[in-house]
Tab-separated table of C-alpha atoms in Angstrom:
chain	number	residue	atom	x	y	z
D	1	MET	CA	15.472	7.068	-35.275
D	2	ALA	CA	15.134	9.748	-32.672
D	3	GLU	CA	11.827	8.315	-31.578
D	4	LYS	CA	13.254	4.840	-31.197
D	5	LYS	CA	15.983	6.158	-28.978
D	6	SER	CA	13.535	7.922	-26.695
D	7	LEU	CA	11.371	4.808	-26.459
D	8	GLY	CA	14.421	2.865	-25.318
D	9	LYS	CA	14.961	5.559	-22.723
D	10	GLU	CA	11.371	5.263	-21.484
D	11	LEU	CA	11.947	1.550	-21.073
D	12	THR	CA	15.217	1.658	-19.211
D	13	LYS	CA	14.498	4.597	-16.918
D	14	GLY	CA	11.906	2.553	-15.025
D	15	ILE	CA	14.341	-0.265	-14.441
D	16	ILE	CA	17.257	1.561	-12.858
D	17	ALA	CA	17.293	5.340	-12.761
D	18	GLU	CA	13.645	5.692	-11.738
D	19	ASN	CA	13.053	2.279	-10.259
D	20	PRO	CA	9.593	2.664	-8.731
D	21	VAL	CA	10.395	0.830	-5.519
D	22	LEU	CA	14.012	1.591	-4.779
D	23	ARG	CA	14.304	5.098	-6.217
D	24	LEU	CA	10.824	6.577	-6.156
D	25	VAL	CA	9.696	4.692	-3.032
D	26	LEU	CA	6.271	3.850	-4.407
D	27	GLY	CA	4.216	0.736	-3.857
D	28	THR	CA	5.813	-0.046	-0.526
D	29	CYS	CA	2.870	-2.111	0.740
D	30	PRO	CA	3.100	-4.971	-1.791
D	31	THR	CA	6.888	-4.733	-1.691
D	32	LEU	CA	6.895	-5.560	1.998
D	33	ALA	CA	3.932	-7.887	2.066
D	34	THR	CA	4.436	-10.221	-0.866
D	35	THR	CA	8.196	-10.754	-0.755
D	36	THR	CA	8.189	-13.599	1.754
D	37	SER	CA	9.066	-15.949	-1.104
D	38	VAL	CA	10.549	-15.482	-4.561
D	39	GLU	CA	7.528	-17.105	-6.146
D	40	SER	CA	4.944	-14.753	-4.684
D	41	ALA	CA	7.244	-11.768	-5.292
D	42	ILE	CA	7.469	-12.579	-9.004
D	43	GLY	CA	3.746	-13.310	-9.125
D	44	MET	CA	2.938	-9.950	-7.572
D	45	GLY	CA	5.406	-8.158	-9.837
D	46	LEU	CA	3.980	-9.699	-12.986
D	47	ALA	CA	0.363	-9.154	-11.967
D	48	ALA	CA	1.024	-5.494	-11.198
D	49	SER	CA	3.022	-5.099	-14.437
D	50	VAL	CA	0.171	-6.454	-16.549
D	51	VAL	CA	-2.256	-4.052	-14.901
D	52	LEU	CA	0.214	-1.201	-15.265
D	53	ILE	CA	0.817	-1.755	-18.988
D	54	CYS	CA	-2.870	-2.224	-19.795
D	55	SER	CA	-4.074	0.717	-17.721
D	56	ASN	CA	-1.323	2.956	-19.083
D	57	MET	CA	-2.402	2.129	-22.625
D	58	ALA	CA	-6.114	2.562	-21.923
D	59	ILE	CA	-5.641	5.832	-20.080
D	60	SER	CA	-3.328	7.154	-22.744
D	61	ALA	CA	-5.820	6.235	-25.468
D	62	LEU	CA	-8.609	7.970	-23.565
D	63	ARG	CA	-6.556	10.937	-22.410
D	64	LYS	CA	-8.358	13.404	-24.657
D	65	VAL	CA	-11.799	12.070	-23.769
D	66	ILE	CA	-11.559	12.063	-19.977
D	67	PRO	CA	-12.458	15.471	-18.519
D	68	ASP	CA	-9.755	16.843	-16.284
D	69	LYS	CA	-12.008	17.232	-13.244
D	70	VAL	CA	-13.047	13.601	-12.974
D	71	ARG	CA	-9.810	12.084	-14.168
D	72	ILE	CA	-8.819	10.407	-10.890
D	73	PRO	CA	-12.125	8.491	-10.498
D	74	ALA	CA	-11.952	7.597	-14.193
D	75	TYR	CA	-8.419	6.272	-13.783
D	76	ILE	CA	-9.458	4.287	-10.732
D	77	VAL	CA	-12.308	2.641	-12.652
D	78	ILE	CA	-9.989	1.713	-15.528
D	79	ILE	CA	-7.348	0.335	-13.180
D	80	ALA	CA	-9.928	-1.554	-11.117
D	81	SER	CA	-11.309	-3.181	-14.264
D	82	PHE	CA	-7.899	-4.482	-15.274
D	83	VAL	CA	-7.217	-5.641	-11.729
D	84	THR	CA	-10.482	-7.584	-11.808
D	85	ILE	CA	-9.459	-9.240	-15.073
D	86	VAL	CA	-6.044	-10.184	-13.679
D	87	GLN	CA	-7.717	-11.432	-10.498
D	88	MET	CA	-10.004	-13.718	-12.498
D	89	VAL	CA	-7.135	-15.057	-14.632
D	90	VAL	CA	-4.968	-15.764	-11.580
D	91	LYS	CA	-7.877	-17.415	-9.746
D	92	ALA	CA	-8.605	-19.628	-12.741
D	93	PHE	CA	-5.103	-20.666	-13.770
D	94	LEU	CA	-2.843	-20.131	-10.744
D	95	PRO	CA	-4.960	-20.869	-7.675
D	96	SER	CA	-1.884	-21.417	-5.482
D	97	LEU	CA	-0.574	-17.945	-6.346
D	98	ASP	CA	-4.003	-16.506	-5.632
D	99	GLU	CA	-3.831	-18.048	-2.175
D	100	GLN	CA	-0.345	-16.682	-1.543
D	101	LEU	CA	-1.153	-13.151	-2.629
D	102	GLY	CA	-4.577	-13.148	-0.989
D	103	VAL	CA	-5.889	-9.672	-0.332
D	104	TYR	CA	-2.863	-8.029	-1.974
D	105	LEU	CA	-4.072	-9.051	-5.433
D	106	PRO	CA	-7.192	-6.839	-5.399
D	107	LEU	CA	-5.154	-4.203	-3.600
D	108	ILE	CA	-3.174	-3.602	-6.805
D	109	VAL	CA	-5.958	-1.059	-7.441
D	110	VAL	CA	-4.531	1.255	-4.817
D	111	ASN	CA	-0.898	0.599	-5.702
D	112	CYS	CA	0.448	4.122	-6.065
D	113	ILE	CA	2.830	3.142	-8.868
D	114	ILE	CA	-0.079	2.517	-11.218
D	115	LEU	CA	-2.114	5.614	-10.411
D	116	GLY	CA	1.128	7.581	-10.255
D	117	ARG	CA	2.187	6.545	-13.760
D	118	ALA	CA	-1.307	7.219	-15.071
D	119	GLU	CA	-1.185	10.743	-13.718
D	120	ALA	CA	2.457	11.491	-14.459
D	121	PHE	CA	2.932	9.791	-17.811
D	122	ALA	CA	-0.003	8.098	-19.515
D	123	SER	CA	-2.257	11.142	-19.299
D	124	LYS	CA	0.268	13.192	-21.263
D	125	ASN	CA	1.850	10.765	-23.734
D	126	PRO	CA	0.812	8.670	-26.766
D	127	VAL	CA	-0.230	5.043	-26.433
D	128	LEU	CA	3.010	3.375	-27.526
D	129	ALA	CA	5.216	5.463	-25.243
D	130	SER	CA	2.828	4.819	-22.347
D	131	ALA	CA	2.920	1.079	-22.962
D	132	VAL	CA	6.724	1.123	-23.024
D	133	ASP	CA	6.794	3.245	-19.882
D	134	GLY	CA	4.460	0.747	-18.195
D	135	LEU	CA	6.648	-2.132	-19.324
D	136	GLY	CA	9.795	-0.491	-17.977
D	137	MET	CA	8.198	0.416	-14.658
D	138	GLY	CA	6.735	-3.084	-14.458
D	139	ILE	CA	10.126	-4.691	-15.022
D	140	GLY	CA	11.662	-2.368	-12.438
D	141	PHE	CA	8.940	-3.223	-9.916
D	142	THR	CA	9.268	-6.956	-10.560
D	143	ALA	CA	13.060	-6.797	-10.341
D	144	ALA	CA	12.957	-4.979	-6.998
D	145	LEU	CA	10.426	-7.456	-5.648
D	146	PHE	CA	12.520	-10.349	-6.935
D	147	LEU	CA	15.579	-8.949	-5.163
D	148	MET	CA	13.696	-8.505	-1.871
D	149	GLY	CA	12.040	-11.900	-2.236
D	150	SER	CA	15.354	-13.647	-2.911
D	151	VAL	CA	17.056	-12.158	0.148
D	152	ARG	CA	14.118	-12.942	2.396
D	153	GLU	CA	13.551	-16.473	1.121
D	154	ILE	CA	17.249	-17.450	1.086
D	155	PHE	CA	17.890	-16.211	4.630
D	156	GLY	CA	14.458	-16.745	6.104
D	157	ALA	CA	13.556	-20.164	4.761
D	158	GLY	CA	16.888	-21.413	3.458
D	159	THR	CA	15.416	-22.015	0.035
D	160	PHE	CA	15.434	-20.344	-3.351
D	161	LEU	CA	12.332	-20.943	-5.465
D	162	GLY	CA	11.724	-24.005	-3.304
D	163	ASN	CA	15.220	-25.486	-3.785
D	164	SER	CA	17.157	-25.679	-0.557
D	165	VAL	CA	20.292	-23.585	-0.190
D	166	PRO	CA	23.279	-25.335	1.436
D	167	PHE	CA	24.015	-24.409	5.061
D	168	LEU	CA	21.171	-21.870	5.298
D	169	SER	CA	18.495	-24.534	4.910
D	170	GLU	CA	19.664	-26.121	8.168
D	171	ASN	CA	19.736	-22.790	9.960
D	172	PRO	CA	17.025	-20.591	8.504
D	173	MET	CA	16.598	-17.199	10.140
D	174	LEU	CA	12.854	-17.155	10.432
D	175	ILE	CA	12.751	-13.460	11.286
D	176	PHE	CA	13.500	-12.606	7.644
D	177	ILE	CA	10.168	-13.897	6.440
D	178	LEU	CA	8.286	-12.442	9.384
D	179	PRO	CA	7.044	-8.835	9.087
D	180	PRO	CA	10.058	-7.231	10.857
D	181	GLY	CA	12.384	-8.886	8.349
D	182	GLY	CA	10.484	-7.178	5.541
D	183	PHE	CA	11.102	-3.716	6.980
D	184	PHE	CA	14.711	-4.583	7.780
D	185	VAL	CA	15.636	-5.987	4.357
D	186	PHE	CA	13.916	-3.060	2.645
D	187	GLY	CA	15.801	-0.587	4.830
D	188	VAL	CA	19.181	-2.190	4.183
D	189	LEU	CA	18.443	-2.457	0.473
D	190	MET	CA	17.534	1.244	0.378
D	191	ALA	CA	20.789	2.084	2.127
D	192	ALA	CA	22.766	0.040	-0.412
D	193	VAL	CA	20.961	1.695	-3.312
D	194	ASN	CA	21.560	5.132	-1.805
D	195	ARG	CA	25.252	4.310	-1.450
D	196	LEU	CA	25.427	3.248	-5.096
D	197	ALA	CA	23.490	6.294	-6.258
D	198	GLU	CA	25.750	8.613	-4.309
D	199	SER	CA	28.903	7.051	-5.725
D	200	LYS	CA	27.532	7.813	-9.179
D	201	GLY	CA	26.766	11.347	-8.173
D	202	LYS	CA	23.014	10.858	-8.130
D	203	LYS	CA	20.581	12.016	-5.519
D	204	LYS	CA	19.595	9.764	-2.634
D	205	ALA	CA	16.162	8.229	-2.718
D	206	GLU	CA	14.026	10.214	-0.342
D	207	LEU	CA	10.706	9.299	1.030
D	208	ARG	CA	8.601	11.664	-0.947
D	209	GLY	CA	5.474	10.099	0.490
D	210	CYS	CA	3.010	12.838	-0.198
D	211	GLU	CA	4.725	14.325	-3.231
D	212	ALA	CA	4.816	11.006	-5.024
D	213	CYS	CA	1.188	10.378	-4.232
D	214	PRO	CA	-1.094	11.098	-7.173
D	215	MET	CA	-3.581	12.690	-4.798
D	216	ALA	CA	-0.984	15.187	-3.595
D	217	LYS	CA	-2.348	18.134	-5.499
D	218	SER	CA	-5.870	17.753	-4.226
D	219	CYS	CA	-4.763	16.796	-0.746
D	220	ALA	CA	-5.043	19.428	1.927
D	221	LEU	CA	-2.416	17.750	4.075
D	222	ASN	CA	0.228	19.203	1.792
D	223	LYS	CA	-1.315	22.623	1.938
D	224	LYS	CA	-1.443	22.477	5.691
D	225	GLU	CA	2.212	21.576	5.956
D	226	GLU	CA	3.105	24.390	3.632
D	227	VAL	CA	1.197	26.772	5.840
D	228	ALA	CA	2.971	25.432	8.899
D	229	GLN	CA	6.322	25.883	7.240
D	230	SER	CA	5.751	29.402	5.996
J	1	MET	CA	-20.662	-13.600	21.167
J	2	THR	CA	-19.191	-10.618	23.016
J	3	LYS	CA	-16.099	-12.688	23.670
J	4	GLU	CA	-15.695	-13.382	19.987
J	5	LEU	CA	-16.119	-9.716	19.085
J	6	ILE	CA	-13.551	-8.586	21.616
J	7	SER	CA	-11.207	-11.256	20.373
J	8	ILE	CA	-11.588	-9.949	16.801
J	9	LEU	CA	-10.963	-6.412	18.032
J	10	LEU	CA	-7.813	-7.336	19.942
J	11	THR	CA	-6.501	-9.488	17.119
J	12	ALA	CA	-6.879	-6.585	14.715
J	13	ILE	CA	-5.119	-4.200	17.094
J	14	LEU	CA	-2.300	-6.358	18.410
J	15	THR	CA	-1.465	-9.620	16.666
J	16	GLN	CA	-2.618	-8.806	13.159
J	17	ASN	CA	-1.765	-5.124	13.267
J	18	PHE	CA	-2.597	-3.569	9.923
J	19	VAL	CA	0.628	-1.686	9.509
J	20	LEU	CA	3.177	-3.832	11.274
J	21	ALA	CA	1.937	-7.321	10.450
J	22	LYS	CA	-0.142	-6.919	7.310
J	23	PHE	CA	1.753	-4.058	5.667
J	24	LEU	CA	-1.360	-2.107	4.768
J	25	GLY	CA	-1.149	1.666	4.806
J	26	ILE	CA	2.640	1.847	4.768
J	27	CYS	CA	2.679	5.123	2.826
J	28	PRO	CA	0.958	7.198	5.510
J	29	PHE	CA	2.798	5.214	8.182
J	30	LEU	CA	6.144	6.352	6.801
J	31	GLY	CA	4.995	9.681	5.386
J	32	VAL	CA	2.801	11.227	8.058
J	33	SER	CA	4.368	9.853	11.236
J	34	LYS	CA	6.936	12.622	11.627
J	35	LYS	CA	4.907	14.596	14.107
J	36	LEU	CA	2.666	13.285	16.841
J	37	ASN	CA	-0.322	15.547	16.171
J	38	THR	CA	-0.506	14.805	12.445
J	39	ALA	CA	-0.132	11.110	13.248
J	40	VAL	CA	-3.105	11.263	15.618
J	41	GLY	CA	-5.255	13.305	13.223
J	42	MET	CA	-4.526	11.038	10.301
J	43	SER	CA	-5.251	7.867	12.237
J	44	ALA	CA	-8.476	9.257	13.673
J	45	ALA	CA	-9.596	9.971	10.116
J	46	VAL	CA	-8.591	6.445	9.098
J	47	ILE	CA	-10.626	4.883	11.918
J	48	PHE	CA	-13.621	6.983	10.918
J	49	VAL	CA	-13.398	6.137	7.212
J	50	MET	CA	-12.717	2.449	7.877
J	51	ALA	CA	-15.788	2.100	10.083
J	52	LEU	CA	-17.946	4.110	7.697
J	53	SER	CA	-16.889	2.255	4.563
J	54	THR	CA	-17.425	-1.081	6.258
J	55	ALA	CA	-20.884	-0.003	7.337
J	56	VAL	CA	-21.717	1.019	3.764
J	57	THR	CA	-20.014	-1.759	1.786
J	58	TYR	CA	-21.356	-4.585	3.949
J	59	PRO	CA	-25.005	-4.139	2.880
J	60	ILE	CA	-23.945	-3.398	-0.705
J	61	ASN	CA	-21.992	-6.628	-0.820
J	62	LYS	CA	-24.663	-8.694	0.857
J	63	PHE	CA	-27.799	-7.343	-0.774
J	64	LEU	CA	-26.498	-6.448	-4.217
J	65	LEU	CA	-23.339	-8.270	-5.178
J	66	VAL	CA	-23.908	-11.635	-3.503
J	67	LYS	CA	-27.612	-11.652	-4.221
J	68	PHE	CA	-27.180	-11.106	-7.935
J	69	ASP	CA	-23.987	-13.167	-8.317
J	70	LEU	CA	-21.893	-10.126	-9.052
J	71	GLU	CA	-19.080	-10.851	-6.631
J	72	TYR	CA	-16.504	-10.437	-9.362
J	73	LEU	CA	-17.320	-6.720	-9.364
J	74	GLN	CA	-16.270	-6.421	-5.725
J	75	THR	CA	-12.979	-4.636	-6.333
J	76	ILE	CA	-14.462	-2.000	-8.648
J	77	VAL	CA	-17.568	-1.416	-6.560
J	78	PHE	CA	-15.699	-1.186	-3.256
J	79	ILE	CA	-13.091	1.283	-4.450
J	80	LEU	CA	-15.739	3.471	-6.079
J	81	VAL	CA	-17.975	3.389	-3.041
J	82	ILE	CA	-15.070	4.292	-0.790
J	83	ALA	CA	-13.938	7.112	-3.071
J	84	ALA	CA	-17.453	8.533	-3.357
J	85	LEU	CA	-18.049	8.150	0.360
J	86	VAL	CA	-14.876	9.982	1.289
J	87	GLN	CA	-15.790	12.843	-1.034
J	88	LEU	CA	-19.291	13.000	0.394
J	89	VAL	CA	-18.095	12.994	3.987
J	90	GLU	CA	-15.639	15.728	3.161
J	91	ILE	CA	-18.338	17.936	1.658
J	92	ILE	CA	-20.752	17.316	4.532
J	93	LEU	CA	-18.155	17.976	7.203
J	94	LYS	CA	-16.970	21.129	5.493
J	95	LYS	CA	-20.488	22.519	5.314
J	96	TYR	CA	-22.008	21.466	8.620
J	97	ILE	CA	-19.272	20.608	11.111
J	98	PRO	CA	-16.318	22.845	10.260
J	99	ALA	CA	-14.589	22.113	13.580
J	100	LEU	CA	-14.441	18.405	12.843
J	101	TYR	CA	-13.486	19.168	9.254
J	102	ASN	CA	-10.499	21.163	10.387
J	103	ALA	CA	-9.410	18.339	12.663
J	104	LEU	CA	-9.989	15.343	10.405
J	105	GLY	CA	-11.254	16.529	7.033
J	106	ILE	CA	-7.902	17.574	5.700
J	107	TYR	CA	-6.705	13.993	5.785
J	108	LEU	CA	-9.682	12.599	3.934
J	109	PRO	CA	-8.557	12.840	0.279
J	110	LEU	CA	-5.353	11.057	1.215
J	111	ILE	CA	-7.333	8.148	2.548
J	112	THR	CA	-9.161	7.283	-0.666
J	113	THR	CA	-6.124	5.577	-2.083
J	114	ASN	CA	-4.991	4.202	1.259
J	115	CYS	CA	-4.782	0.458	0.899
J	116	ALA	CA	-5.723	-0.106	4.540
J	117	VAL	CA	-9.303	1.025	3.909
J	118	LEU	CA	-9.897	-1.106	0.826
J	119	GLY	CA	-7.919	-3.872	2.527
J	120	VAL	CA	-10.113	-4.023	5.613
J	121	VAL	CA	-13.269	-4.117	3.535
J	122	ILE	CA	-11.989	-6.961	1.353
J	123	LEU	CA	-10.594	-8.877	4.333
J	124	ASN	CA	-13.960	-8.697	6.094
J	125	VAL	CA	-15.634	-10.243	3.082
J	126	ASP	CA	-12.904	-12.864	2.676
J	127	ASN	CA	-13.211	-13.859	6.328
J	128	GLY	CA	-16.972	-14.164	5.993
J	129	TYR	CA	-17.631	-11.837	8.926
J	130	ASN	CA	-21.174	-10.780	9.756
J	131	PHE	CA	-22.026	-7.113	10.254
J	132	ALA	CA	-20.988	-6.835	13.918
J	133	GLN	CA	-17.804	-8.787	13.340
J	134	SER	CA	-16.944	-6.613	10.330
J	135	MET	CA	-17.446	-3.437	12.322
J	136	PHE	CA	-15.276	-4.665	15.177
J	137	SER	CA	-12.550	-5.785	12.823
J	138	SER	CA	-12.603	-2.413	11.045
J	139	VAL	CA	-12.517	-0.345	14.202
J	140	GLY	CA	-9.821	-2.645	15.566
J	141	GLY	CA	-7.823	-2.283	12.384
J	142	GLY	CA	-8.129	1.489	12.638
J	143	LEU	CA	-7.143	1.516	16.305
J	144	GLY	CA	-4.180	-0.717	15.483
J	145	PHE	CA	-3.192	1.751	12.775
J	146	MET	CA	-3.395	4.565	15.307
J	147	LEU	CA	-1.343	2.649	17.876
J	148	ALA	CA	1.375	1.921	15.341
J	149	MET	CA	1.382	5.518	14.050
J	150	VAL	CA	1.556	7.080	17.508
J	151	MET	CA	4.273	4.711	18.713
J	152	PHE	CA	6.274	5.231	15.581
J	153	ALA	CA	5.901	9.015	15.751
J	154	GLY	CA	7.548	8.808	19.170
J	155	VAL	CA	10.356	6.647	17.823
J	156	ARG	CA	10.941	9.034	14.949
J	157	GLU	CA	11.122	12.052	17.212
J	158	ARG	CA	13.946	10.279	19.062
J	159	LEU	CA	15.591	9.323	15.769
J	160	ASP	CA	15.871	12.982	14.813
J	161	SER	CA	18.370	13.596	17.578
J	162	CYS	CA	20.487	10.533	16.769
J	163	GLU	CA	23.670	10.471	14.763
J	164	VAL	CA	23.004	8.107	11.907
J	165	PRO	CA	25.622	6.811	9.430
J	166	LYS	CA	25.442	8.779	6.212
J	167	PHE	CA	23.885	6.154	3.989
J	168	MET	CA	21.348	5.056	6.562
J	169	GLN	CA	20.023	8.586	6.973
J	170	GLY	CA	16.426	9.267	6.108
J	171	LEU	CA	14.406	6.395	4.762
J	172	PRO	CA	16.712	3.407	5.496
J	173	ILE	CA	17.008	4.097	9.210
J	174	THR	CA	13.272	4.789	9.378
J	175	LEU	CA	12.587	1.363	7.884
J	176	VAL	CA	15.000	-0.350	10.278
J	177	ALA	CA	13.297	1.460	13.175
J	178	ALA	CA	9.934	0.271	11.848
J	179	SER	CA	11.363	-3.229	11.802
J	180	LEU	CA	12.207	-2.980	15.504
J	181	VAL	CA	8.750	-1.639	16.345
J	182	SER	CA	7.355	-4.571	14.392
J	183	VAL	CA	9.497	-6.993	16.418
J	184	SER	CA	7.903	-5.635	19.572
J	185	PHE	CA	4.478	-6.436	18.151
J	186	LEU	CA	5.598	-10.007	17.470
J	187	GLY	CA	5.629	-10.308	21.253
J	188	PHE	CA	1.824	-10.273	21.192
J	189	THR	CA	1.709	-13.502	19.178
J	190	GLY	CA	-0.716	-15.891	20.783
J	191	ILE	CA	-1.891	-13.469	23.441
J	192	VAL	CA	-5.447	-13.257	22.146
J	193	GLU	CA	-5.790	-17.026	21.803
J	194	ASN	CA	-4.494	-17.463	25.310
J	195	ILE	CA	-6.874	-14.937	26.822
J	196	PHE	CA	-9.963	-16.161	25.027
J	197	GLY	CA	-8.964	-19.691	24.147
């Protein structure tokens, strides 16, 4: 029973408490780039989730085989393979989504959520827990993208999933689907989430940038800043 | 020909700015833009790696992947080549040109997983650019990254001395500021077409 409980915890933590986008501030590039419409936001979220779950499972299964020194390149190869598979599937069955996501589909490889979870979770935990963790993080990522996409599509195009929204469809605020709108909506959303977190006595989401990055340990930028601070 | 190349360069810097219009390389844009000198160092390293990886991946794509119908391996091959290249450059710089290593080398590991580098390489292939066009688009993308970073570092230094409402402090206000910088770049829309059209 105890194990079941903890699996449930792994699942839910990714959705709210450790939401990858809104709490951990990871994967900001696709969050900003693919949320111009609800459809592409969901597409991106699902594609990244599939890669995340599969790579988490594969990395977890291989965690005792991969030597520590070459683990990052090994993870990248595994992730890139799954991204290629997803790319082929999307190209074959959802060509319109492929067109919408464009270059951001192959760029799932460098999405820090996936490499981050591989390093932080999958490399230390059994296969099932890693899969559940990937699922939770994937749902959290998709939900955040869906939220951003809804706001931007409703205000920017006056539609929701292609159906027009009364009043706003006559007066769409184009700026919301242009790049500045992406930054703006994300900023306001972060502020709202911070407000909520604070009212529940939780810490604000901080831009951990380097810390959250899986390369942080091997990156000299961190070391340099430490030197500058000391 | 020259006109076309300059037009690609300017498009990459101004109208299709990597950070502010294409949202590539947001992590370093938000993470490393606190101070002007780190912003400059990081972007110089990005320009260097972007140009180098384009120069290396272009022949690989043309003479290996396309020739043998292996284009579906693009993503894997490109990311591996970039990762290996960055490592190699780091080792070479450290050994032979320590001065340059101290200036740029420290940013190199961070760049491997920077989506702007993989992004520019893939975009060049998608756009069907030839070698010269690819190089110009990469260098332009890198310069655009630098422009955005340096401008934003200035904005952030001003932000530090502002009184910001409690819940906007930190990341939210930074994102809203980025939004305003991005608005200013919208002003360049059409400029390249009008100059060269």
